[in-house]
Short mmCIF file of N, CA and C and ligand atoms in Angstrom, two decimals:
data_model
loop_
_atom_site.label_atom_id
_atom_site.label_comp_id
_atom_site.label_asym_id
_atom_site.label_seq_id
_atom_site.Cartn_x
_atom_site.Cartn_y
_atom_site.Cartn_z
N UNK A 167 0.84 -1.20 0.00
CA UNK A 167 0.00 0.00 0.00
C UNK A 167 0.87 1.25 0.00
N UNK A 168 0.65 2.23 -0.87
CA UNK A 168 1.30 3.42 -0.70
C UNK A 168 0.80 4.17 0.29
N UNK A 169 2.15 5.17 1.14
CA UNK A 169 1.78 5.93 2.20
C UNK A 169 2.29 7.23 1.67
N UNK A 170 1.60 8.14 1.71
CA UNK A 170 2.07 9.48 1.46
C UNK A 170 2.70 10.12 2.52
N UNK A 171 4.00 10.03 2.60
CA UNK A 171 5.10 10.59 4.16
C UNK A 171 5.50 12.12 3.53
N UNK A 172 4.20 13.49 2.82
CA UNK A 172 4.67 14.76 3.39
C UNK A 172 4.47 15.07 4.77
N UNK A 173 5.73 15.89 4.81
CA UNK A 173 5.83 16.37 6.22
C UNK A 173 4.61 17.88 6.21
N UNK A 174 3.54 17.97 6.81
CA UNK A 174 2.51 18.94 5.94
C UNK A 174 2.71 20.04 7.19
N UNK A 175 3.55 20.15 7.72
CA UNK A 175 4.08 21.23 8.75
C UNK A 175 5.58 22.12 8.27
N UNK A 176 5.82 21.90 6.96
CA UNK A 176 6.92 22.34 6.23
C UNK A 176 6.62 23.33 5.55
N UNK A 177 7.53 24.29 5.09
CA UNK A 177 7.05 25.53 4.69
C UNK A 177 6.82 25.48 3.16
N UNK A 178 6.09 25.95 2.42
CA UNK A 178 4.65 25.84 1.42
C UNK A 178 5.77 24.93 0.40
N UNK A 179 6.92 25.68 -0.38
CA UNK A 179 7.79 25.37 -1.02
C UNK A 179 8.32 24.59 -1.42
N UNK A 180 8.41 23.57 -0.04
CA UNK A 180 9.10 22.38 0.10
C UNK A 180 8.23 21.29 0.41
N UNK A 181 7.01 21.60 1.33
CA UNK A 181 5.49 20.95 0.83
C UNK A 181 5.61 20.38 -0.91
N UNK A 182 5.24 21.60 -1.29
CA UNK A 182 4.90 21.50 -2.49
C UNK A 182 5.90 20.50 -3.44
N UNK A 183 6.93 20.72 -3.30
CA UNK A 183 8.13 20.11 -4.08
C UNK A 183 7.98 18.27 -3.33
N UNK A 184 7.64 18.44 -2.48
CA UNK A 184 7.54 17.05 -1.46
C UNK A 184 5.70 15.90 -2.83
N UNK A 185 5.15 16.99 -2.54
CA UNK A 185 3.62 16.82 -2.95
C UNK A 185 3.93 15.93 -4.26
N UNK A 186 4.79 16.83 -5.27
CA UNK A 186 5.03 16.66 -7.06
C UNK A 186 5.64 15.37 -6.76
N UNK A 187 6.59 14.99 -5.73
CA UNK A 187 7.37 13.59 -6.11
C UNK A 187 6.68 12.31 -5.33
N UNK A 188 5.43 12.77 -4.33
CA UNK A 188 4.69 12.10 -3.82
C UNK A 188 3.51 11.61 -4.86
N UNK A 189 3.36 12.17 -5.43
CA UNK A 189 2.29 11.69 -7.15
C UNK A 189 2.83 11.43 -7.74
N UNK A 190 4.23 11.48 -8.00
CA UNK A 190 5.15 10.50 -9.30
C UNK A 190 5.02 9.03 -8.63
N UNK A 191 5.44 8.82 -7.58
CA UNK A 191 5.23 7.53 -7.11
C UNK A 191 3.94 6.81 -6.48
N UNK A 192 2.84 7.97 -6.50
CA UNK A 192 1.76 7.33 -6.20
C UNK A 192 1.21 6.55 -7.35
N UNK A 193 1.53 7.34 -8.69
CA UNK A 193 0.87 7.26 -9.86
C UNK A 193 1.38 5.76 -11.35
N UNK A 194 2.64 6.25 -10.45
CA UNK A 194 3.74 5.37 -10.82
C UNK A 194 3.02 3.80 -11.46
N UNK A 195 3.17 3.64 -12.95
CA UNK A 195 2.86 2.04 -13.15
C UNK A 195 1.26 2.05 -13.47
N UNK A 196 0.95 3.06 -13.11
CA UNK A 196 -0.91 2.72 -12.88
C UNK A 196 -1.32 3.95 -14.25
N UNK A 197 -1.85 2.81 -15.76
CA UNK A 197 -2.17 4.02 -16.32
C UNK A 197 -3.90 4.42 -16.52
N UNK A 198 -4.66 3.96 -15.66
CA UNK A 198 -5.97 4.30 -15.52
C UNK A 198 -6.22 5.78 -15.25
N UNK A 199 -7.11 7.00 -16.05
CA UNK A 199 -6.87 8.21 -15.75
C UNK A 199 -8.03 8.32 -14.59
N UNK A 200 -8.88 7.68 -14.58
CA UNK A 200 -9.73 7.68 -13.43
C UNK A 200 -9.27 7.73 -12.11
N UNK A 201 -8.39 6.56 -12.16
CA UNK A 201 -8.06 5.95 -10.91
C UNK A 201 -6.96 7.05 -10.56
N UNK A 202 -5.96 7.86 -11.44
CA UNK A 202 -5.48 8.33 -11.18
C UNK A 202 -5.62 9.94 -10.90
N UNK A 203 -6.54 10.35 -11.21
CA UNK A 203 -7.24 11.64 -10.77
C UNK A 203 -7.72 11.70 -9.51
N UNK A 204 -8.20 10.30 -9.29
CA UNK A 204 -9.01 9.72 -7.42
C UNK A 204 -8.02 10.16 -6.99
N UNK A 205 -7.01 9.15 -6.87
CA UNK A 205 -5.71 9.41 -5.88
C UNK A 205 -4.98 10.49 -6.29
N UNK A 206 -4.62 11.55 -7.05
CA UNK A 206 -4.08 12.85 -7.41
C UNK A 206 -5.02 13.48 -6.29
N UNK A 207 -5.98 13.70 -6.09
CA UNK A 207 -7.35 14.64 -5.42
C UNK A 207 -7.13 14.08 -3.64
N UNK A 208 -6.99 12.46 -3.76
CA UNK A 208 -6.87 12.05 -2.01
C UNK A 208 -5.64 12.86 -2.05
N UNK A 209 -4.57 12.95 -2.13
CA UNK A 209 -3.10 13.15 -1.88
C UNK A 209 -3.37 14.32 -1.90
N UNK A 210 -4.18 15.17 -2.28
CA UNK A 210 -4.20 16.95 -2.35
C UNK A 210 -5.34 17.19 -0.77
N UNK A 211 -6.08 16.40 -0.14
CA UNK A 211 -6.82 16.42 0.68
C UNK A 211 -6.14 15.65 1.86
N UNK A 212 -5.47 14.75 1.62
CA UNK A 212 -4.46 14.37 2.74
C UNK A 212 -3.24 15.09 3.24
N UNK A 213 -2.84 16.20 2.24
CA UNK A 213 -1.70 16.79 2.57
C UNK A 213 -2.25 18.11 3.45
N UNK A 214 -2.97 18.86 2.37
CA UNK A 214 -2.68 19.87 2.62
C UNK A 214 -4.29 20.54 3.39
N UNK A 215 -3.56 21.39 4.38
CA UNK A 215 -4.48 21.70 5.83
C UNK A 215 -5.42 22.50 5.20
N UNK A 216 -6.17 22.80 6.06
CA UNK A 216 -7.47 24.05 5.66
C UNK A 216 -7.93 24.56 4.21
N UNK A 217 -8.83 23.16 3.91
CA UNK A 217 -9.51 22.65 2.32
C UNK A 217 -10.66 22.51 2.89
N UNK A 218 -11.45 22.44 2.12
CA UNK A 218 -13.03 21.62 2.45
C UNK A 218 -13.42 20.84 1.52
N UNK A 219 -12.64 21.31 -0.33
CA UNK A 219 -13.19 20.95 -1.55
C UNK A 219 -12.11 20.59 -2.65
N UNK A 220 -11.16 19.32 -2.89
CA UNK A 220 -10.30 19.59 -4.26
C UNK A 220 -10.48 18.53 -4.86
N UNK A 221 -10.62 19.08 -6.04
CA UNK A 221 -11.10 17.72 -7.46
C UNK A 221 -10.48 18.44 -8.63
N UNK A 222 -11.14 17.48 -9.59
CA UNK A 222 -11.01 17.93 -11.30
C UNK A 222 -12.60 18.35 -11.84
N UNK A 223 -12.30 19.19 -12.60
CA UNK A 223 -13.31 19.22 -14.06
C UNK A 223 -12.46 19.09 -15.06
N UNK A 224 -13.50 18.31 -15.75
CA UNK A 224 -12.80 17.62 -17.14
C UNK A 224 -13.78 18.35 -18.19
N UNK A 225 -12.77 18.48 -19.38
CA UNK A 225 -13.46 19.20 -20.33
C UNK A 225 -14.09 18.88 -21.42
N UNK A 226 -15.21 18.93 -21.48
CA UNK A 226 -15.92 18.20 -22.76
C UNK A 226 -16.58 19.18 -23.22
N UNK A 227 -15.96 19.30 -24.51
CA UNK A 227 -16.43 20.64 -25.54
C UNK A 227 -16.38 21.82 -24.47
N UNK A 228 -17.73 22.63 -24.35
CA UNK A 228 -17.38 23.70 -23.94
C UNK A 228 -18.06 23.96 -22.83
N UNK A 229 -17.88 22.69 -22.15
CA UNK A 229 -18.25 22.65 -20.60
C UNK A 229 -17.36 21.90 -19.62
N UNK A 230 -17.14 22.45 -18.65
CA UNK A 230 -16.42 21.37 -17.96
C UNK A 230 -17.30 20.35 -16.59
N UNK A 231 -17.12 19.03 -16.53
CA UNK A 231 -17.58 18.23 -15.96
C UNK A 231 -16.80 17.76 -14.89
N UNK A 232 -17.84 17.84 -13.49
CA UNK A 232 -17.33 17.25 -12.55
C UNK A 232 -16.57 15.68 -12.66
N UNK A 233 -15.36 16.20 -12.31
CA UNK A 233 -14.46 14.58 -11.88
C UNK A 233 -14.18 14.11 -10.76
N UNK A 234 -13.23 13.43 -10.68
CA UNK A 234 -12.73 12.59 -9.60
C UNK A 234 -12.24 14.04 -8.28
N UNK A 235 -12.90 14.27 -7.19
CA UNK A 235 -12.81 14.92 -6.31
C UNK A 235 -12.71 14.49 -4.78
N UNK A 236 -12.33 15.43 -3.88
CA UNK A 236 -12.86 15.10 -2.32
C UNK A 236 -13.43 16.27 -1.61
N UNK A 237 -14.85 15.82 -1.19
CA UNK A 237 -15.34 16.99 -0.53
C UNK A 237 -16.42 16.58 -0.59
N UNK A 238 -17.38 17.21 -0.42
CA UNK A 238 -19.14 17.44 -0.56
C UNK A 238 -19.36 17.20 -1.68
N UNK A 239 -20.88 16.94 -2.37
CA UNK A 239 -21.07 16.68 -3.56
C UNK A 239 -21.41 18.53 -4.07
N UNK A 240 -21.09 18.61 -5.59
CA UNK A 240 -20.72 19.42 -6.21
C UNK A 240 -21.36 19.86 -7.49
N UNK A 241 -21.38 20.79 -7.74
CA UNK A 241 -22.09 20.92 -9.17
C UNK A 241 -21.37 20.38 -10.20
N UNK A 242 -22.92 19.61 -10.97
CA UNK A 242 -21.44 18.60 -12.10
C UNK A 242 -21.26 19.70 -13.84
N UNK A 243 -21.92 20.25 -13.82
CA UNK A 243 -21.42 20.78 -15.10
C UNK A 243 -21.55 22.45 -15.06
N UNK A 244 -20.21 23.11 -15.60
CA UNK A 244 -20.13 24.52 -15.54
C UNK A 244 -19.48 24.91 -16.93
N UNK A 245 -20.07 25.74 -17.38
CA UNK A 245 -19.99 26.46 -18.73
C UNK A 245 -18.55 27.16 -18.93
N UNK A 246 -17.59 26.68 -19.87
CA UNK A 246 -16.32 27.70 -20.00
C UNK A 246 -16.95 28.93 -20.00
N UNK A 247 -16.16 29.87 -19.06
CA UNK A 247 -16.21 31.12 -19.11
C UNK A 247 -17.44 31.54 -17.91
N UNK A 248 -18.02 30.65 -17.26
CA UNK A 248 -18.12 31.00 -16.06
C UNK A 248 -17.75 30.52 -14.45
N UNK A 249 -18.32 31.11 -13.47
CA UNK A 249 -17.73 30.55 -12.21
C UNK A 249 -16.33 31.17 -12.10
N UNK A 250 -15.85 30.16 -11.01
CA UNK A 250 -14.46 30.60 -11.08
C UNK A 250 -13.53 29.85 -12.05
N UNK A 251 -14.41 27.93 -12.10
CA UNK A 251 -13.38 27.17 -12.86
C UNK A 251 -13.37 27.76 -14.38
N UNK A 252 -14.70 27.91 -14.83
CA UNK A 252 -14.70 28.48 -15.91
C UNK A 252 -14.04 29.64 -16.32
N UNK A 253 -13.84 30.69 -15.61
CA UNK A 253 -13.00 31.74 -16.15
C UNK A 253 -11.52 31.40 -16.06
N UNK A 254 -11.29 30.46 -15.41
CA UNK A 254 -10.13 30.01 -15.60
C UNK A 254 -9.42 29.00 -16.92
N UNK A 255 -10.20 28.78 -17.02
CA UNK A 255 -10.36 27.91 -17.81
C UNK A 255 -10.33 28.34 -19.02
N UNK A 256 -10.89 29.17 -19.55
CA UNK A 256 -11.47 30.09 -20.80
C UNK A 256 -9.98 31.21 -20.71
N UNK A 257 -9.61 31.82 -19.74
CA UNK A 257 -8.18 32.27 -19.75
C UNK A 257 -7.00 31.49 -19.69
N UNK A 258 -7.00 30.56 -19.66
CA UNK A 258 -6.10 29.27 -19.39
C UNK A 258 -5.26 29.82 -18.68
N UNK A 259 -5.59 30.83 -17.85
CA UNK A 259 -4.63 30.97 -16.30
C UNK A 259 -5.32 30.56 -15.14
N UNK A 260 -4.26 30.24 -14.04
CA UNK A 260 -5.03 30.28 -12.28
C UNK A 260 -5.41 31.50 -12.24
N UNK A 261 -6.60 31.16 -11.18
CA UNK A 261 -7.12 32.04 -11.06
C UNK A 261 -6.80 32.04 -9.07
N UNK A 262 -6.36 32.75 -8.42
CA UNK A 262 -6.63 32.81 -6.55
C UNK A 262 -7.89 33.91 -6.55
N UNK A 263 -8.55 33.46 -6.05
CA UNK A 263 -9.53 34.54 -5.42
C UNK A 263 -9.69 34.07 -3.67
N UNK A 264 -9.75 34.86 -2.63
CA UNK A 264 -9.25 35.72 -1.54
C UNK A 264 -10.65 35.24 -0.80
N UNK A 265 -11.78 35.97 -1.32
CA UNK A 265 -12.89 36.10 -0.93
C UNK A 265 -14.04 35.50 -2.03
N UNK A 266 -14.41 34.61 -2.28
CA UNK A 266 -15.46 34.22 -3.00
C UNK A 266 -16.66 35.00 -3.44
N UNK A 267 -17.22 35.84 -2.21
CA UNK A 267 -18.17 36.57 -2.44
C UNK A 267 -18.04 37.27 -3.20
N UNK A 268 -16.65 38.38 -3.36
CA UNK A 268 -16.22 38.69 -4.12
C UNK A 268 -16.18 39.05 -5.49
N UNK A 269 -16.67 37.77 -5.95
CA UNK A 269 -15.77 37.11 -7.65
C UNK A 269 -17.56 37.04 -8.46
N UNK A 270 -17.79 37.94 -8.99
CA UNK A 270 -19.29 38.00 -9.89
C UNK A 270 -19.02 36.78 -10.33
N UNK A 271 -20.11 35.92 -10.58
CA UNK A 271 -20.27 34.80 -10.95
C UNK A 271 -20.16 33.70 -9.99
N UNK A 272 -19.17 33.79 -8.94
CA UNK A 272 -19.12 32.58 -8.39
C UNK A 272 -20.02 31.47 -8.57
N UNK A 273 -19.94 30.06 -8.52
CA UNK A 273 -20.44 29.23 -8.07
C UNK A 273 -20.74 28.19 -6.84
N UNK A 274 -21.78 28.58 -5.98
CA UNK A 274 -21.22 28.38 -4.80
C UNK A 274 -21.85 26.20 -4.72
N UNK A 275 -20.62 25.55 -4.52
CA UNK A 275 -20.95 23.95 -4.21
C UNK A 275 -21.28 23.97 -2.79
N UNK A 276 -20.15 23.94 -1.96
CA UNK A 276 -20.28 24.02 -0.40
C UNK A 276 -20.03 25.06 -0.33
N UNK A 277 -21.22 25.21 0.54
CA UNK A 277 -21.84 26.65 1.15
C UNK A 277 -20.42 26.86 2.47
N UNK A 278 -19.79 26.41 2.71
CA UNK A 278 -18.88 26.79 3.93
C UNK A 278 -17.21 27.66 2.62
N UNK A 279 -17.49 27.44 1.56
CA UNK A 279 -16.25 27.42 0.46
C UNK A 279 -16.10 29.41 1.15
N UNK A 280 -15.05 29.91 0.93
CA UNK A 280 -15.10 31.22 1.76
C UNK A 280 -14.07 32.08 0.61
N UNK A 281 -12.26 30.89 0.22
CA UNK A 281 -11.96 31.25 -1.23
C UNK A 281 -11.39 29.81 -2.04
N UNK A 282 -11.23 29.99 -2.88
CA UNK A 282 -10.98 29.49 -3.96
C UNK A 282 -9.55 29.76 -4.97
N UNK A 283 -9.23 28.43 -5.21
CA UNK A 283 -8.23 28.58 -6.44
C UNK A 283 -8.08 27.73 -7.36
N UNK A 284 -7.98 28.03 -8.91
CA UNK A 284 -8.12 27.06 -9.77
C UNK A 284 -7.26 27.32 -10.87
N UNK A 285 -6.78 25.92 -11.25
CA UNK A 285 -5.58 26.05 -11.97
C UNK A 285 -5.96 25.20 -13.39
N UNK A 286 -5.55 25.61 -14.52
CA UNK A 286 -5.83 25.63 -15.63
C UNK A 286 -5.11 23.98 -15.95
N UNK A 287 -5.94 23.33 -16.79
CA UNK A 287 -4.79 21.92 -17.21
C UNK A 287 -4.45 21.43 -18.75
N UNK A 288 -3.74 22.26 -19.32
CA UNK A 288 -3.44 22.35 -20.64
C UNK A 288 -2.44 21.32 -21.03
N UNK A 289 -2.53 20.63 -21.82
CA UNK A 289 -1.77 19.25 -22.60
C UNK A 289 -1.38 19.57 -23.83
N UNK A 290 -0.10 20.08 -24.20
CA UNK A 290 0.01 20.31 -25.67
C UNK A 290 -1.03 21.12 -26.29
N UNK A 291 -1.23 22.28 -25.63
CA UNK A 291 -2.01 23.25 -25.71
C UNK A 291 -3.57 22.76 -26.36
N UNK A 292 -3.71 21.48 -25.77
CA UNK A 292 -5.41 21.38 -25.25
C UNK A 292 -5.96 21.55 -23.88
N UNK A 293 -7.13 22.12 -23.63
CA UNK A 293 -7.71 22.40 -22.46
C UNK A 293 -8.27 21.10 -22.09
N UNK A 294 -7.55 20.33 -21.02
CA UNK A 294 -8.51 19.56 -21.14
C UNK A 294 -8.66 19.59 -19.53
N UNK A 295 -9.23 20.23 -18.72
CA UNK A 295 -9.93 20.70 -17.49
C UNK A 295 -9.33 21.60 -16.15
N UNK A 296 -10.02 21.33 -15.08
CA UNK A 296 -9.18 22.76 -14.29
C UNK A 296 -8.86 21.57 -13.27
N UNK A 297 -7.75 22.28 -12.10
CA UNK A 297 -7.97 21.37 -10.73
C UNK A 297 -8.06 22.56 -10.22
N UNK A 298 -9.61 22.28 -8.86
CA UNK A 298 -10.16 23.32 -7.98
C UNK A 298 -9.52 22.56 -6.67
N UNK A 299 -9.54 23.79 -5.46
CA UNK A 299 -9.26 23.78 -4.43
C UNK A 299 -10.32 24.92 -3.59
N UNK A 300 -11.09 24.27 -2.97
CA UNK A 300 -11.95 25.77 -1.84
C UNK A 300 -11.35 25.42 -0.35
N UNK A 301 -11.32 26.62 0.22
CA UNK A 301 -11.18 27.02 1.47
C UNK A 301 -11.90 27.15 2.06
N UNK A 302 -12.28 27.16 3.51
CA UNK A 302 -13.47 27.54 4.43
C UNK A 302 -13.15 29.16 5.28
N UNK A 303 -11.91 29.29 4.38
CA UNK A 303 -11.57 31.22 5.56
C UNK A 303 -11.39 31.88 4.25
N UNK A 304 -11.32 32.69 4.15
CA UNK A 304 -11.08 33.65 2.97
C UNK A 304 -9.01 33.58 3.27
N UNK A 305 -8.33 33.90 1.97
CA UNK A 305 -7.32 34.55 1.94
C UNK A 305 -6.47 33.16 2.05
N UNK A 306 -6.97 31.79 1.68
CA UNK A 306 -6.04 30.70 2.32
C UNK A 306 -5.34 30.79 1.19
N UNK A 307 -4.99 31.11 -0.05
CA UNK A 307 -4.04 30.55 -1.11
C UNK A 307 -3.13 31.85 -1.19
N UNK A 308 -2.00 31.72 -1.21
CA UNK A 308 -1.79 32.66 -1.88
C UNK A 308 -0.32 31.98 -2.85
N UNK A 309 0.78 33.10 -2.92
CA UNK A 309 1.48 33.13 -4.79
C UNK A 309 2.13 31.57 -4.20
N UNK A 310 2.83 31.39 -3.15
CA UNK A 310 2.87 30.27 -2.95
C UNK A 310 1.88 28.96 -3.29
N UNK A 311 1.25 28.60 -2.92
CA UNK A 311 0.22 27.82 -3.29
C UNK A 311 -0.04 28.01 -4.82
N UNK A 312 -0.16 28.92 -5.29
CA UNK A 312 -0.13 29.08 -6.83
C UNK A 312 0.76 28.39 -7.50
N UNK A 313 2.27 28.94 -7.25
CA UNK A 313 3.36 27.43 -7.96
C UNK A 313 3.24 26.52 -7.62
N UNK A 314 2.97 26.47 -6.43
CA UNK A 314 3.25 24.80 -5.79
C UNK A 314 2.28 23.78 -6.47
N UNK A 315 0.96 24.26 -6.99
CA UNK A 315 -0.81 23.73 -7.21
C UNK A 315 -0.29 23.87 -8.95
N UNK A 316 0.26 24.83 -9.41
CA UNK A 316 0.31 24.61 -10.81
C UNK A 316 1.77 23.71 -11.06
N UNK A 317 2.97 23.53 -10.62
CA UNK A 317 4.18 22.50 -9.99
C UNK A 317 3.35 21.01 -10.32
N UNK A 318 2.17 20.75 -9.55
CA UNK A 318 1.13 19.73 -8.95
C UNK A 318 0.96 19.43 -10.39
N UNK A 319 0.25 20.35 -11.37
CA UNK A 319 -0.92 19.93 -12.30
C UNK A 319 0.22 19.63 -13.48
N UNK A 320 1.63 20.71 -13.54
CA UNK A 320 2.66 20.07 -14.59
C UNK A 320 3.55 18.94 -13.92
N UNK A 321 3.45 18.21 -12.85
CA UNK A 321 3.68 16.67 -13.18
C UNK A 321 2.69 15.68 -13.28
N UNK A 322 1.26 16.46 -13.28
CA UNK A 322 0.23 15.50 -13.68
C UNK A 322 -0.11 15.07 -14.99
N UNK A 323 0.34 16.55 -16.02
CA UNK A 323 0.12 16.33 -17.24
C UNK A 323 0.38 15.09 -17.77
N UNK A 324 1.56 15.04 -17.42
CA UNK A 324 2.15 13.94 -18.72
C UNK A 324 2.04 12.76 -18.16
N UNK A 325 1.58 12.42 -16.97
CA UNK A 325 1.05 10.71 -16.66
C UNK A 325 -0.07 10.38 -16.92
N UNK A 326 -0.99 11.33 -16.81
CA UNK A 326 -2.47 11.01 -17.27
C UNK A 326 -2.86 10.97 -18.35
N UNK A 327 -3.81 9.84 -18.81
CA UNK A 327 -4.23 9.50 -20.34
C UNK A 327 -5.60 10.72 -21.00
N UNK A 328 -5.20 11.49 -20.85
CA UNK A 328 -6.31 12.76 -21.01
C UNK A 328 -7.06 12.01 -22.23
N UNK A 329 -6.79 11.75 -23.13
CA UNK A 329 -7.23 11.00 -24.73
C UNK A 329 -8.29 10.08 -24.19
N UNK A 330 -7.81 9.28 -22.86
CA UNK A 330 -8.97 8.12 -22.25
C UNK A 330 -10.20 9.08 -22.12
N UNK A 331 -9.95 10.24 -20.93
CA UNK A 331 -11.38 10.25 -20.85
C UNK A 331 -11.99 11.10 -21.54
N UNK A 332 -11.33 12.00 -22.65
CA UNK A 332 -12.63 12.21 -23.74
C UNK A 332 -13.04 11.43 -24.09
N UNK A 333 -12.52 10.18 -24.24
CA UNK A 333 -13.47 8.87 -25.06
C UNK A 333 -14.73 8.32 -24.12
N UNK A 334 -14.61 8.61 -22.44
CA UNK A 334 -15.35 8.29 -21.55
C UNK A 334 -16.86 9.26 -22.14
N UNK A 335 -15.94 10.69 -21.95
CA UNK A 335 -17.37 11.78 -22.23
C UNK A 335 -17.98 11.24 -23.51
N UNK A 336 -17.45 11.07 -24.65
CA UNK A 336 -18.25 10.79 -25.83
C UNK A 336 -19.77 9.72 -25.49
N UNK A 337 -19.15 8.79 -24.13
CA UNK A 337 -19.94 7.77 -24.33
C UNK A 337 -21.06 7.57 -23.55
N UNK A 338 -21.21 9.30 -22.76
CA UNK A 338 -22.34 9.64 -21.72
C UNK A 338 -23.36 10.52 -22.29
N1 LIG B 424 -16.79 27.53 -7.09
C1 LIG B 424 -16.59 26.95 -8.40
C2 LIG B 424 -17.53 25.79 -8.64
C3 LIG B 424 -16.96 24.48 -8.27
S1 LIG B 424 -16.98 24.17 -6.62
O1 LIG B 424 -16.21 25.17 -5.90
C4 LIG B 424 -16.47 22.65 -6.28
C5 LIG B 424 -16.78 28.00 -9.48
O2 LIG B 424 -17.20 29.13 -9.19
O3 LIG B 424 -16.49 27.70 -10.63
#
C-alpha cells in the first residue's frame, strides 16, 4: 500500500516540491486516468491543511464536468467562461480569489467554500480541465500555493491518459 510521508508542517515550497514527487510515485505504473485523478485529489486532501473541496473538471467541448474529487457533492457541469473554474479555464490561467463573495459569478458547491483557487490543465495546448481547491476562511491561497498547485498539475500532465477520458465523455 502506498503511504504518502509529506511532512505537511513544512514551509509551502518544500510541501509543495515534497507533494510533485509524492504523485510521481503514487501514480507510478498505474495508467488508468480515473483511478489516477481519485488518488491525485486524495493526496491533495491528505496533505494539505485548511480545504473543504479539491477535485477535477474535465473538459468536454465547452463545458467542464465534474471529476474525480474530495469533498461534498458538487455541481457537475459549468460552462467555459463561467464561475471561477470556468474563467479560468477560458483564460487558461489560475485564477486565486481571496474572498469568493467577491468574484461575480461565483459558483457556490459548499456553502462553507469562503476562497478558492483554480488552476488551468493544458496538454500540448489542449484544455482539457481545471484542478479546484476551496477554502473555508477567505485569503487561504496565496502566490505560494499558486506554484506549488500549478508544480502539482505540470507533473500531472504527462502521466495522465487525457485522450482516455474524452473517449469516456463521448460515451455519456
Ligand atoms: N466555485 C466553483 C464551482 C466548483 S466548486 O467550488 C467545487 C466555481 O465558481 O467555478
Amino acid at each position: 500500500m502506498f503511504s504518502a510521508s509529506v511532512d505537511r508542517a513544512q514551509p509551502k515550497p518544500a510541501l509543495y516540491s515534497d507533494l510533485a514527487l509524492s504523485l510521481k510515485s503514487l501514480l507510478e505504473g498505474e495508467t488508468d486516468p480515473v483511478a489516477n485523478l481519485a488518488n491525485a485529489s486524495a493526496l491533495l486532501a491528505q496533505t494539505l491543511d485548511r480545504i473543504n473541496w479539491c477535485g477535477f473538471y474535465l473538459r468536454r467541448g465547452e463545458a467542464l464536468i465534474l471529476g474525480p474529487f474530495q469533498g461534498k457533492t458538487a455541481c457537475v457541469r459549468i460552462p467555459i467562461g463561467q464561475g471561477v473554474c470556468g474563467t479560468a479555464a477560458a483564460r487558461r490561467e489560475t485564477l486565486v480569489v481571496p474572498d469568493v463573495f467577491a468574484f461575480p459569478g461565483h459558483i457556490a458547491c459548499d456553502a462553507a467554500s469562503r476562497s478558492e483557487i483554480v488552476v488551468p490543465i493544458v496538454q500540448g495546448g489542449i484544455l482539457r480541465g481545471v484542478l479546484d481547491l476551496d477554502a473555508p476562511e477567505t485569503g487561504r491561497f496565496d502566490g505560494e500555493d499558486r506554484e506549488g498547485l500549478e508544480g502539482f498539475v505540470r507533473t500531472l500532465v504527462p502521466i495522465v491518459d487525457w485522450s482516455a477520458l474524452e473517449d469516456v465523455g463521448r460515451r455519456t
